Structure formats: C-alpha cells, structure tokens
Short mmCIF file of C-alpha atoms in Angstrom, two decimals:
data_model
loop_
_atom_site.label_atom_id
_atom_site.label_comp_id
_atom_site.label_asym_id
_atom_site.label_seq_id
_atom_site.Cartn_x
_atom_site.Cartn_y
_atom_site.Cartn_z
CA MET S 189 80.72 79.18 125.61
CA LYS S 190 77.48 80.94 124.60
CA LYS S 191 78.93 84.24 125.77
CA LEU S 192 82.02 83.73 123.62
CA VAL S 193 79.92 83.01 120.53
CA HIS S 194 77.71 86.02 121.26
CA LEU S 195 80.76 88.27 121.62
CA GLN S 196 82.20 86.95 118.36
CA PHE S 197 78.96 87.74 116.53
CA LEU S 198 78.83 91.28 117.93
CA PHE S 199 82.47 91.76 116.97
CA LEU S 200 81.78 90.79 113.34
CA VAL S 201 78.73 93.05 113.17
CA LYS S 202 80.78 95.98 114.46
CA ILE S 203 83.49 95.41 111.84
CA PHE S 204 80.92 95.19 109.08
CA ALA S 205 79.15 98.37 110.14
CA THR S 206 82.40 100.30 110.49
CA GLN S 207 83.75 99.27 107.10
CA PHE S 208 80.68 99.32 104.89
CA LEU S 209 78.09 101.59 106.49
CA THR S 210 80.42 104.54 107.12
CA PRO S 211 81.21 106.85 104.18
CA SER S 212 84.66 106.21 102.75
CA SER S 213 87.00 109.15 102.93
CA SER S 214 88.07 108.47 99.37
CA SER S 215 84.50 109.02 98.21
CA PHE S 216 84.59 112.62 99.33
CA ALA S 217 88.13 113.52 98.33
CA ALA S 218 87.25 116.71 96.56
CA SER S 219 90.75 118.05 96.86
CA ASN S 220 92.13 115.47 94.43
CA PRO S 221 89.55 114.96 91.70
CA SER S 222 90.14 112.41 88.99
CA ILE S 223 88.42 111.44 85.84
CA ALA S 224 86.30 108.37 86.20
CA PRO S 225 84.10 107.22 83.33
CA VAL S 226 80.41 107.15 84.18
CA TYR S 227 77.96 105.48 81.82
CA THR S 228 74.30 105.86 81.07
CA SER S 229 71.88 103.09 80.24
CA MET S 230 72.22 103.86 76.53
CA THR S 231 75.59 104.12 74.85
CA THR S 232 76.50 104.39 71.21
CA PHE S 233 79.51 102.91 69.62
CA SER S 234 81.31 101.98 66.41
CA PRO S 235 82.51 98.47 65.55
CA GLY S 236 85.05 97.43 68.11
CA ILE S 237 83.97 99.86 70.80
CA GLN S 238 83.44 98.20 74.14
CA MET S 239 81.73 100.31 76.72
CA GLY S 240 80.73 99.74 80.32
CA SER S 241 77.24 98.57 81.17
CA GLY S 242 76.19 101.46 83.37
CA GLU S 243 76.81 102.90 86.78
CA GLU S 244 73.93 100.86 88.18
CA HIS S 245 75.69 97.68 87.15
CA ARG S 246 78.87 98.78 88.89
CA LEU S 247 76.77 99.15 92.01
CA ASP S 248 75.33 95.67 91.43
CA ALA S 249 78.85 94.26 91.29
CA HIS S 250 79.65 96.18 94.47
CA LYS S 251 76.63 94.67 96.23
CA LYS S 252 77.39 91.17 94.98
CA LEU S 253 80.91 91.30 96.36
CA LEU S 254 79.61 92.65 99.66
CA ILE S 255 76.91 89.96 99.91
CA GLY S 256 79.47 87.30 99.04
CA LEU S 257 81.71 88.39 101.90
CA MET S 258 78.77 88.37 104.33
CA ILE S 259 77.54 84.94 103.25
CA SER S 260 80.97 83.33 103.29
CA SER S 261 81.85 84.63 106.76
CA SER S 262 78.43 83.74 108.18
CA SER S 263 78.54 80.27 106.63
CA LEU S 264 81.97 79.66 108.11
CA GLY S 265 80.80 80.57 111.60
CA ILE S 266 77.70 78.37 111.27
CA VAL S 267 79.76 75.40 110.06
CA ILE S 268 82.14 75.74 113.00
CA LEU S 269 79.24 75.89 115.48
CA ILE S 270 77.47 72.89 113.86
CA CYS S 271 80.64 70.80 113.97
CA PHE S 272 81.22 71.67 117.60
CA GLY S 273 77.57 70.97 118.51
CA PHE S 274 77.60 67.65 116.66
CA TRP S 275 80.75 66.61 118.48
CA MET S 276 79.18 67.48 121.84
CA TYR S 277 75.95 65.60 120.91
CA CYS S 278 77.82 62.45 119.87
CA ARG S 279 79.84 62.57 123.05
CA LYS S 280 76.74 62.73 125.27
CA LYS S 281 74.77 60.04 123.36
CA ALA S 282 77.60 57.54 123.20
CA PRO S 283 76.67 54.25 125.04
CA LYS S 284 79.96 54.28 126.83
CA PRO S 285 81.02 57.82 127.32
CA ILE S 286 84.62 58.32 126.56
CA LYS S 287 86.38 59.95 129.39
CA ILE S 288 88.36 62.80 128.04
CA PRO S 289 90.72 64.63 130.31
CA VAL S 290 89.71 68.17 131.08
CA ASP S 291 92.92 69.44 129.53
CA SER S 292 92.14 67.65 126.25
CA LEU S 293 88.60 69.03 126.19
CA ASN S 294 89.90 72.52 126.79
CA LEU S 295 92.41 71.98 123.99
CA VAL S 296 89.63 71.02 121.55
CA ILE S 297 87.54 74.04 122.52
CA LEU S 298 90.57 76.28 122.26
CA SER S 299 91.33 74.89 118.79
CA PHE S 300 87.82 75.70 117.60
CA LEU S 301 88.11 79.22 118.98
CA ILE S 302 91.52 79.75 117.38
CA VAL S 303 90.25 78.61 113.97
CA SER S 304 87.23 80.86 114.37
CA TYR S 305 89.35 83.89 115.26
CA VAL S 306 91.80 83.22 112.40
CA PHE S 307 88.97 83.38 109.89
CA GLN S 308 87.63 86.50 111.59
CA VAL S 309 91.01 88.16 111.16
CA LEU S 310 91.04 87.17 107.49
CA PHE S 311 87.57 88.63 107.14
CA MET S 312 88.78 91.87 108.76
CA ILE S 313 91.68 92.09 106.31
CA ILE S 314 89.31 91.62 103.37
CA CYS S 315 87.05 94.31 104.83
CA PHE S 316 89.83 96.86 105.21
CA PHE S 317 91.19 96.23 101.72
CA TYR S 318 87.75 95.85 100.20
CA ASN S 319 87.81 99.11 98.21
CA ASP S 320 91.23 98.34 96.74
CA LEU S 321 90.12 94.84 95.73
CA TYR S 322 86.95 96.19 94.18
CA LYS S 323 88.84 98.86 92.22
CA MET S 324 91.32 96.25 91.01
CA PHE S 325 88.60 94.05 89.55
CA SER S 326 86.21 96.72 88.25
CA ASN S 327 88.34 99.64 87.08
CA GLU S 328 89.04 100.62 83.47
CA ASP S 329 89.14 97.06 82.15
CA ALA S 330 85.52 96.57 83.19
CA GLU S 331 84.74 99.06 80.44
CA SER S 332 86.40 96.90 77.79
CA GLY S 333 84.86 93.64 78.94
CA THR S 334 88.10 92.18 80.31
CA SER S 335 87.63 89.40 82.87
CA SER S 336 88.56 89.91 86.51
CA PHE S 337 91.22 87.22 86.24
CA SER S 338 92.81 88.93 83.23
CA MET S 339 92.68 92.24 85.09
CA PHE S 340 94.39 90.68 88.10
CA MET S 341 97.12 89.07 85.99
CA ARG S 342 97.78 92.34 84.21
CA ARG S 343 98.07 94.21 87.50
CA LEU S 344 100.37 91.48 88.78
CA SER S 345 102.59 91.60 85.72
CA SER S 346 102.71 95.39 85.86
CA ILE S 347 104.73 95.12 89.06
CA LYS S 348 107.58 93.75 86.97
CA THR S 349 107.67 96.83 84.75
CA GLN S 350 108.43 100.36 85.79
CA ARG S 351 105.17 102.26 86.13
CA THR S 352 103.97 105.46 87.70
CA SER S 353 100.62 105.91 89.47
CA SER S 354 100.09 109.14 91.36
CA ASN S 355 97.06 111.14 90.27
CA GLN S 356 97.42 109.39 86.95
CA GLY S 357 96.29 105.96 85.88
CA TYR S 358 98.84 103.29 85.12
CA VAL S 359 101.39 104.58 82.61
CA GLN S 360 104.29 102.51 81.39
CA ARG S 361 107.59 104.33 81.68
CA PHE S 362 109.95 103.93 78.75
CA ASP S 363 113.66 104.57 78.70
CA SER S 364 114.62 107.35 76.28
CA LYS S 365 117.35 105.16 74.78
CA THR S 366 114.75 102.50 73.98
CA LEU S 367 112.64 105.10 72.17
CA GLU S 368 115.66 106.47 70.35
CA LYS S 369 116.48 102.99 69.08
CA ALA S 370 112.82 102.32 68.17
CA THR S 371 112.69 105.47 66.00
CA GLY S 372 116.06 104.86 64.32
CA GLY S 373 117.68 107.67 66.24
CA PHE S 374 114.74 110.01 65.59
CA LYS S 375 115.53 110.06 61.89
CA ASP S 376 113.75 112.58 59.69
CA SER S 377 112.54 109.74 57.47
CA ASN S 378 110.46 108.45 60.41
CA VAL S 379 108.67 111.76 61.03
CA ILE S 380 104.91 111.29 60.58
CA GLY S 381 103.67 114.51 62.17
CA GLN S 382 104.62 117.93 63.46
CA GLY S 383 103.43 119.64 66.62
CA GLY S 384 103.92 122.95 68.35
CA PHE S 385 106.72 121.66 70.57
CA GLY S 386 108.22 118.85 68.49
CA CYS S 387 107.76 116.03 66.01
CA VAL S 388 105.94 112.69 65.98
CA TYR S 389 107.97 109.67 64.85
CA LYS S 390 107.05 106.20 63.69
CA ALA S 391 108.57 103.61 66.03
CA SER S 392 109.00 99.84 66.27
CA LEU S 393 108.98 98.90 69.94
CA ASP S 394 109.37 95.22 69.06
CA SER S 395 108.66 92.90 66.14
CA ASN S 396 104.89 93.04 66.77
CA THR S 397 104.33 96.53 68.18
CA LYS S 398 104.32 99.65 66.05
CA ALA S 399 103.85 102.97 67.80
CA ALA S 400 103.96 106.73 67.38
CA VAL S 401 106.39 108.64 69.59
CA LYS S 402 105.89 112.35 70.16
CA LYS S 403 109.14 114.03 71.17
CA ILE S 404 108.57 117.26 73.08
CA GLU S 405 111.45 119.66 73.54
CA ASN S 406 111.26 121.05 77.07
CA VAL S 407 112.04 124.57 75.93
CA SER S 408 109.38 126.16 78.13
CA GLN S 409 107.20 125.56 81.15
CA GLU S 410 104.21 125.51 78.81
CA ALA S 411 105.65 122.51 76.94
CA LYS S 412 106.19 120.67 80.22
CA ARG S 413 102.65 121.45 81.37
CA GLU S 414 101.14 120.18 78.12
CA PHE S 415 103.13 116.96 78.39
CA GLN S 416 102.03 116.34 81.98
CA ASN S 417 98.43 117.25 81.17
CA GLU S 418 98.25 114.90 78.19
CA VAL S 419 99.77 111.94 80.02
CA GLU S 420 97.54 112.46 83.05
CA LEU S 421 94.33 112.69 81.04
CA LEU S 422 95.03 109.89 78.57
CA SER S 423 96.08 107.55 81.36
CA LYS S 424 92.53 107.79 82.74
CA ILE S 425 90.61 107.69 79.48
CA GLN S 426 89.79 104.53 77.57
CA HIS S 427 87.54 104.67 74.54
CA SER S 428 87.75 103.33 71.01
CA ASN S 429 87.49 106.81 69.53
CA ILE S 430 90.20 108.28 71.76
CA ILE S 431 93.87 107.63 70.98
CA SER S 432 95.42 105.00 73.28
CA LEU S 433 98.40 105.94 75.44
CA LEU S 434 101.09 103.25 75.50
CA GLY S 435 103.52 105.03 77.80
CA SER S 436 105.79 108.01 78.34
CA ALA S 437 109.33 109.04 79.15
CA SER S 438 110.81 112.21 80.58
CA GLU S 439 114.29 113.71 80.72
CA ILE S 440 115.72 117.12 81.49
CA ASN S 441 115.72 118.35 77.89
CA SER S 442 113.00 116.22 76.30
CA SER S 443 109.76 114.42 77.09
CA PHE S 444 108.15 111.62 75.10
CA VAL S 445 104.58 110.41 74.71
CA VAL S 446 104.03 106.97 73.14
CA TYR S 447 100.72 106.29 71.37
CA GLU S 448 99.25 103.54 69.26
CA LEU S 449 100.19 103.98 65.61
CA MET S 450 97.42 105.21 63.29
CA GLU S 451 98.40 103.95 59.84
CA LYS S 452 96.34 106.37 57.74
CA GLY S 453 97.66 109.49 59.45
CA SER S 454 95.46 112.46 60.24
CA LEU S 455 92.23 113.61 58.64
CA ASP S 456 94.08 116.77 57.64
CA ASP S 457 96.60 114.69 55.67
CA GLN S 458 93.82 112.76 53.94
CA LEU S 459 91.73 115.83 53.03
CA HIS S 460 94.40 118.41 52.28
CA GLY S 461 97.44 116.27 51.47
CA PRO S 462 98.58 114.91 48.08
CA SER S 463 95.51 112.64 47.73
CA CYS S 464 93.11 115.60 48.23
CA GLY S 465 90.49 113.38 49.86
CA SER S 466 90.30 110.83 47.04
CA ALA S 467 90.36 107.93 49.53
CA LEU S 468 87.40 109.32 51.47
CA THR S 469 83.97 108.50 50.06
CA TRP S 470 80.80 110.17 51.32
CA HIS S 471 79.99 107.29 53.65
CA MET S 472 83.59 107.17 54.89
CA ARG S 473 83.46 110.88 55.71
CA MET S 474 80.21 110.45 57.60
CA LYS S 475 81.74 107.56 59.53
CA ILE S 476 84.73 109.74 60.49
CA ALA S 477 82.35 112.47 61.65
CA LEU S 478 80.35 109.91 63.66
CA ASP S 479 83.47 108.43 65.29
CA THR S 480 84.68 111.91 66.22
CA ALA S 481 81.28 112.78 67.70
CA ARG S 482 81.39 109.58 69.77
CA GLY S 483 84.81 110.47 71.11
CA LEU S 484 83.62 113.96 72.03
CA GLU S 485 80.44 112.63 73.62
CA TYR S 486 82.55 110.36 75.81
CA LEU S 487 84.62 113.34 76.97
CA HIS S 488 81.62 115.61 77.55
CA GLU S 489 79.02 113.20 78.92
CA HIS S 490 80.74 110.10 80.30
CA CYS S 491 83.79 111.48 82.11
CA ARG S 492 83.63 112.84 85.64
CA PRO S 493 84.56 115.64 85.65
CA PRO S 494 83.75 116.31 81.99
CA VAL S 495 86.67 117.04 79.67
CA ILE S 496 86.84 119.84 77.08
CA HIS S 497 89.39 119.04 74.38
CA ARG S 498 89.97 122.69 73.44
CA ASP S 499 91.96 121.91 70.29
CA LEU S 500 89.78 119.69 68.12
CA LYS S 501 90.81 119.97 64.46
CA SER S 502 91.37 117.74 61.44
CA SER S 503 95.08 117.30 62.22
CA ASN S 504 94.15 115.96 65.69
CA ILE S 505 91.74 113.36 64.29
CA LEU S 506 93.78 110.27 63.45
CA LEU S 507 92.74 107.36 61.23
CA ASP S 508 93.71 103.71 61.54
CA SER S 509 94.06 101.22 58.69
CA SER S 510 90.26 100.84 58.49
CA PHE S 511 89.65 104.61 58.67
CA ASN S 512 88.32 104.42 62.22
CA ALA S 513 88.77 107.90 63.68
CA LYS S 514 90.31 108.70 67.06
CA ILE S 515 90.76 112.04 68.78
CA SER S 516 94.36 112.82 69.79
CA ASP S 517 96.55 115.57 71.27
CA PHE S 518 95.20 116.32 74.75
CA GLY S 519 97.88 118.80 75.76
CA LEU S 520 95.38 121.68 75.94
CA ALA S 521 92.43 119.67 77.29
CA VAL S 522 90.88 120.76 80.58
CA SER S 523 88.63 119.08 83.13
CA VAL S 524 85.51 121.09 83.87
CA GLY S 525 85.46 122.22 87.49
CA VAL S 526 89.15 121.50 88.08
CA HIS S 527 90.12 124.77 86.41
CA GLY S 528 87.99 127.88 86.28
CA SER S 529 86.45 127.93 82.80
CA ASN S 530 86.89 131.69 82.55
CA ASN S 531 90.47 131.79 83.88
CA ILE S 532 92.17 129.65 81.24
CA LYS S 533 94.79 131.02 78.90
CA LEU S 534 93.47 131.39 75.36
CA SER S 535 94.72 128.49 73.26
CA GLY S 536 93.67 126.67 70.13
CA THR S 537 94.03 126.86 66.37
CA LEU S 538 92.85 129.70 64.18
CA GLY S 539 89.69 128.76 62.32
CA TYR S 540 88.52 126.27 64.95
CA VAL S 541 88.27 128.55 67.99
CA ALA S 542 84.72 129.46 69.01
CA PRO S 543 83.99 133.23 68.94
CA GLU S 544 82.93 133.46 72.61
CA TYR S 545 86.19 131.82 73.67
CA LEU S 546 88.24 133.99 71.33
CA LEU S 547 86.59 137.26 72.38
CA ASP S 548 85.57 136.70 76.02
CA GLY S 549 87.63 133.69 77.10
CA LYS S 550 84.43 131.78 77.91
CA LEU S 551 85.08 128.04 77.56
CA THR S 552 82.36 125.36 77.60
CA ASP S 553 81.67 122.05 75.89
CA LYS S 554 79.95 124.11 73.17
CA SER S 555 83.44 125.37 72.22
CA ASP S 556 84.27 121.80 71.16
CA VAL S 557 80.95 121.59 69.30
CA TYR S 558 81.95 124.68 67.29
CA ALA S 559 85.28 123.08 66.35
CA PHE S 560 83.43 119.90 65.39
CA GLY S 561 81.20 121.96 63.09
CA VAL S 562 84.30 123.31 61.33
CA VAL S 563 85.62 119.75 60.88
CA LEU S 564 82.22 118.80 59.44
CA LEU S 565 82.55 121.64 56.92
CA GLU S 566 86.00 120.37 55.96
CA LEU S 567 84.57 116.91 55.31
CA LEU S 568 81.69 118.38 53.33
CA LEU S 569 83.51 121.01 51.28
CA GLY S 570 87.10 119.76 51.18
CA ARG S 571 88.44 123.20 52.14
CA ARG S 572 90.77 124.33 54.91
CA PRO S 573 89.28 126.23 57.89
CA VAL S 574 91.25 129.35 56.95
CA GLU S 575 92.37 130.07 53.39
CA LYS S 576 94.89 132.70 52.40
CA LEU S 577 93.56 135.03 49.72
CA SER S 578 96.64 137.25 49.65
CA PRO S 579 99.77 137.81 51.77
CA SER S 580 97.75 140.13 54.00
CA GLN S 581 94.25 138.69 53.75
CA CYS S 582 92.71 135.42 54.98
CA GLN S 583 89.19 134.07 54.73
CA SER S 584 87.38 131.93 57.29
CA LEU S 585 85.64 128.84 55.94
CA VAL S 586 82.69 129.49 58.26
CA THR S 587 82.26 133.07 57.02
CA TRP S 588 82.52 132.03 53.37
CA ALA S 589 80.26 128.97 53.58
CA MET S 590 77.41 130.11 55.84
CA PRO S 591 75.32 131.99 53.22
CA GLN S 592 75.63 129.09 50.75
CA LEU S 593 74.98 126.27 53.21
CA THR S 594 71.42 127.46 53.73
CA ASP S 595 70.73 127.88 49.99
CA ARG S 596 69.73 124.52 48.52
CA SER S 597 70.37 125.70 44.99
CA LYS S 598 73.97 126.68 45.76
CA LEU S 599 74.93 123.96 48.23
CA PRO S 600 75.51 121.11 45.71
CA ASN S 601 77.91 123.37 43.78
CA ILE S 602 80.28 124.01 46.70
CA VAL S 603 80.59 120.39 47.84
CA ASP S 604 84.03 118.77 47.56
CA PRO S 605 84.33 117.66 43.89
CA VAL S 606 85.58 114.25 45.06
CA ILE S 607 82.18 113.40 46.57
CA LYS S 608 79.93 115.58 44.44
CA ASP S 609 76.80 113.75 43.21
CA THR S 610 77.66 110.64 45.26
CA MET S 611 75.21 111.18 48.09
CA ASP S 612 71.47 111.52 48.59
CA LEU S 613 70.66 115.24 48.46
CA LYS S 614 68.47 114.90 51.55
CA HIS S 615 71.50 113.64 53.46
CA LEU S 616 73.60 116.49 52.09
CA TYR S 617 71.06 119.06 53.30
CA GLN S 618 70.88 117.36 56.68
CA VAL S 619 74.66 117.45 57.20
CA ALA S 620 74.82 121.06 56.04
CA ALA S 621 72.07 122.05 58.49
CA MET S 622 73.93 120.22 61.25
CA ALA S 623 77.16 122.08 60.47
CA VAL S 624 75.32 125.42 60.44
CA LEU S 625 73.91 124.73 63.92
CA CYS S 626 77.31 123.69 65.29
CA VAL S 627 79.04 126.92 64.17
CA GLN S 628 76.37 129.31 65.42
CA PRO S 629 77.96 132.43 66.99
CA GLU S 630 75.70 132.10 70.04
CA PRO S 631 76.76 129.03 72.10
CA SER S 632 73.24 128.35 73.40
CA TYR S 633 72.03 127.84 69.81
CA ARG S 634 74.53 125.05 69.22
CA PRO S 635 73.36 121.48 69.86
CA LEU S 636 74.87 119.10 72.37
CA ILE S 637 77.33 116.67 70.83
CA THR S 638 74.93 113.84 71.79
CA ASP S 639 72.25 115.37 69.56
CA VAL S 640 74.74 115.68 66.71
CA LEU S 641 75.74 112.04 67.17
CA HIS S 642 72.14 110.83 66.96
CA SER S 643 71.61 112.85 63.79
CA LEU S 644 74.70 111.33 62.15
CA VAL S 645 73.90 107.69 62.93
CA PRO S 646 71.26 107.21 60.15
CA LEU S 647 73.71 108.60 57.57
CA VAL S 648 76.28 105.85 58.12
CA PRO S 649 75.77 102.28 56.84
CA VAL S 650 75.41 99.67 59.57
CA GLU S 651 78.54 97.85 58.40
CA LEU S 652 80.52 101.05 59.03
CA GLY S 653 79.10 101.55 62.50
CA GLY S 654 75.87 103.42 61.86
CA THR S 655 73.90 101.89 64.69
CA LEU S 656 72.78 102.54 68.22
CA ARG S 657 73.09 99.74 70.74
CA LEU S 658 71.82 99.28 74.24
CA THR S 659 74.21 97.83 76.80
CA ARG S 660 73.08 95.76 79.73
#
C-alpha cells in the first residue's frame, strides 16, 4: 500500500514538472508572431478607457492558478489517505472486530485507488489544457476589466455564431446580404466616408446596433492585402482610442469591414467641412490631440510587436457623439519586426508623410510622430496639410507654418480664427513648440509619442480626460 501511494506521488510530481517547468513551445513560436498587448506599471487613459494592470499582474494570475491546481490536487490526495487511515484505525480499535471477507477488503482498497486515479487523470487533463484555460480567462477581456465568468460565457456563445480564428483574434463573420440590407442596399444617401478602394456606409445591424460598413472593391491584390491586414490587426487590438472592429465579410468581388459607428464623423470633416471647426473649442481640440496620442502610444509602446500606423491623418481620426477620438483605417499599418522596415512599399497621404520615409523609405515610429505633428498643426491653425495655390503649385502646411510657429509675435495671428483669443497664450506657445518638435526633418530630434502625451495632459481639463492614473 505504501509503495502504491509513493508511486502515485512520484507520478504527480513528474506530470507537474513536465507541464509547468518545461518551456512551452508556443512561447517560442517566432515563426508566427502575433500582437499581444503588454502593459507598464503606469498607463494613461481618457474617460472610459479600461487598461490592463500590468504584465506582472498577469504573471500573478498565472501563479495563482498554478498554486490553486497544486493545492487542490494535494488536498484531494491527503483527504483520501486520511479517510483510508481513519477507516483502518477504527477497524483495529473496534471492541469486536468485524470480520470482513478478504474480497470485500480488496474491493474497498480498489475503490479508493480507482477514485484516486480518476482525480489524477482529471488533474492531468487540466495540466495539459492549462495554457488554453489561462488564455481563455485572461486574454483581451482582462484588459477591459471583464470578469472571467463573462469571458467564458462570451466564448461559449461565440460557438453559436460563425467566427474565424487563425492568426487573427475572434472576428465575427457577417453575410454580405445582411450587410446589404443593413445599409439599405448600399444607398448613396448612407455614404458617410470615402476611401481609396471604396465607400463607408452607415448601417443598422439591428434595432439597437448602429455600425459603419466599409465596402472594399477587390479590384487589385493591394486592396485584398489591405483588407486582410486591417482585419488581422484590429482583431488583436483593443483600446478606447482605437476604432473597434465588429466583424467582416468577404466575397469574390467585394470585402467588407464592420466598425462601431462614430456619430461625429472624422476630424477632417469637423475642421474642413461645412462647419469649419466651429464645434471644436480649444479644450476640445486638445482633448482630441490627447486621445490620438494615447491611441498611438498604445500602438507604439504597448503592443508586441509594436505597430506603426503609417497613414495617420485627420480623416482617419474619428469622433464619437462626445468627441472622443479614435484612430481608424489600419490597412497600411505594419508590425515592427514582422516586415523589414526598409523594404516596405511607400504609402501614405501627401502632407503627412515623414521626409525620411518619403525620400529614403525609412519607416519608424517617428514617422507616425511626424504625422501626429501635422494633425496638431491642423487643430491649431485650421488649415489643410497641403493647400493648392494654383493649378500647378501646392504649399505644405509644415513649410508655411514653421517660421511663424517659433515667432511669438506672429503665432497668435495665424491661429484658427474659431479659437483665436480663447486660450492661455502660454498653452498656445507650448502646443506650437510641441508641433515644431514633432515635424522636425531629422527623426532623432522628434519626441516619443509618450513624451508628447505627457505634455498634452496638463492642457486638457480633468473632466475631459486630462489626467494620469496609475493602475494596480
């Protein structure tokens, strides 16, 4: 009997060592990298943003689950042994020993052993599926504070809907006929945006869900690549200043990306549309800049591998009903390290493309910082990044503004008339200096987006999100 118990203990130890003390092959799968958010001890966020509490806390959860498995299995074995020992003790101390047939005694012992082995097998199953269980309960929803039970129920319910999950995250697959009906047959009256490969339509998926549907005509391989790239990246990214992906659909001639609907449209519409920025106060503009910086910081600093958007511009910054800003359109985005940063086809929008990328094809996170600086100038001056002077001549906003941004006597005169004289001049000078640094021709002179973010925070009222918070 002692030998059997000893063998059982050794067997459990071996299973534990094999499963938990050996490196998991998935941990070193360099051939199939994926974006996984990684958090620092300090994160910044706007109202409504829910971030994770740090990589160290993920490890704590990992350890807690591991310790729980060890304690539960050990406790079970101890309880079984105590029960068996107590039964043997009572049998020996009884005043009139009950004669039990040998066959019955063997049956009792066999029953204890069977129960013990059954629980060992269950423990083995939990061990082998440990990583999957852990991922299920601590994946993306851990970032948004969703409970493990809610996460489990969502995963369970997702089995009932058609989803795809290869290198991507979980993406709901829509039927093209459903999207056609939701957009009123893709009527022109429902068009809310225009892209390089198609239009964006307002859609009603049901009575409670409004969405934006981007219809991409598969006229080229480039269009197909951008569609696949956007769906793959957005399915892995979850942040309150990044547009949320609701699903996708794909056919031979067309592909569709379904996003959350942003009621106020794009920043480009607000600044350069019919309203000419009249709805955007100074503080509102600073909030939009701060939200955009937070979205970029998430891509650059908290994604592994880091993501370079590559096409940041005012038309790709969308605003919800409360003017919270979210970065959209990830068709051109790249993951650092997955693609060679110097072997990427030149893409982007004139006026926002950094000079080193335009001239030498060198792409870094500082390329996004340059584009952010141009957006900051748009918010400050109310001008487009490139203005047409004549049919054959254009002028860059950066080239025109740079000499005046550093002249304190001229700067107040070139500010957008809508916000002129509505801000503290010290704040105006600070934002102008920030924009000048962001659009420096030399990438190394540009600040990190994290530094820009920290400079913007004091310029935004607390009620609009101008605060830094520590997460535990």
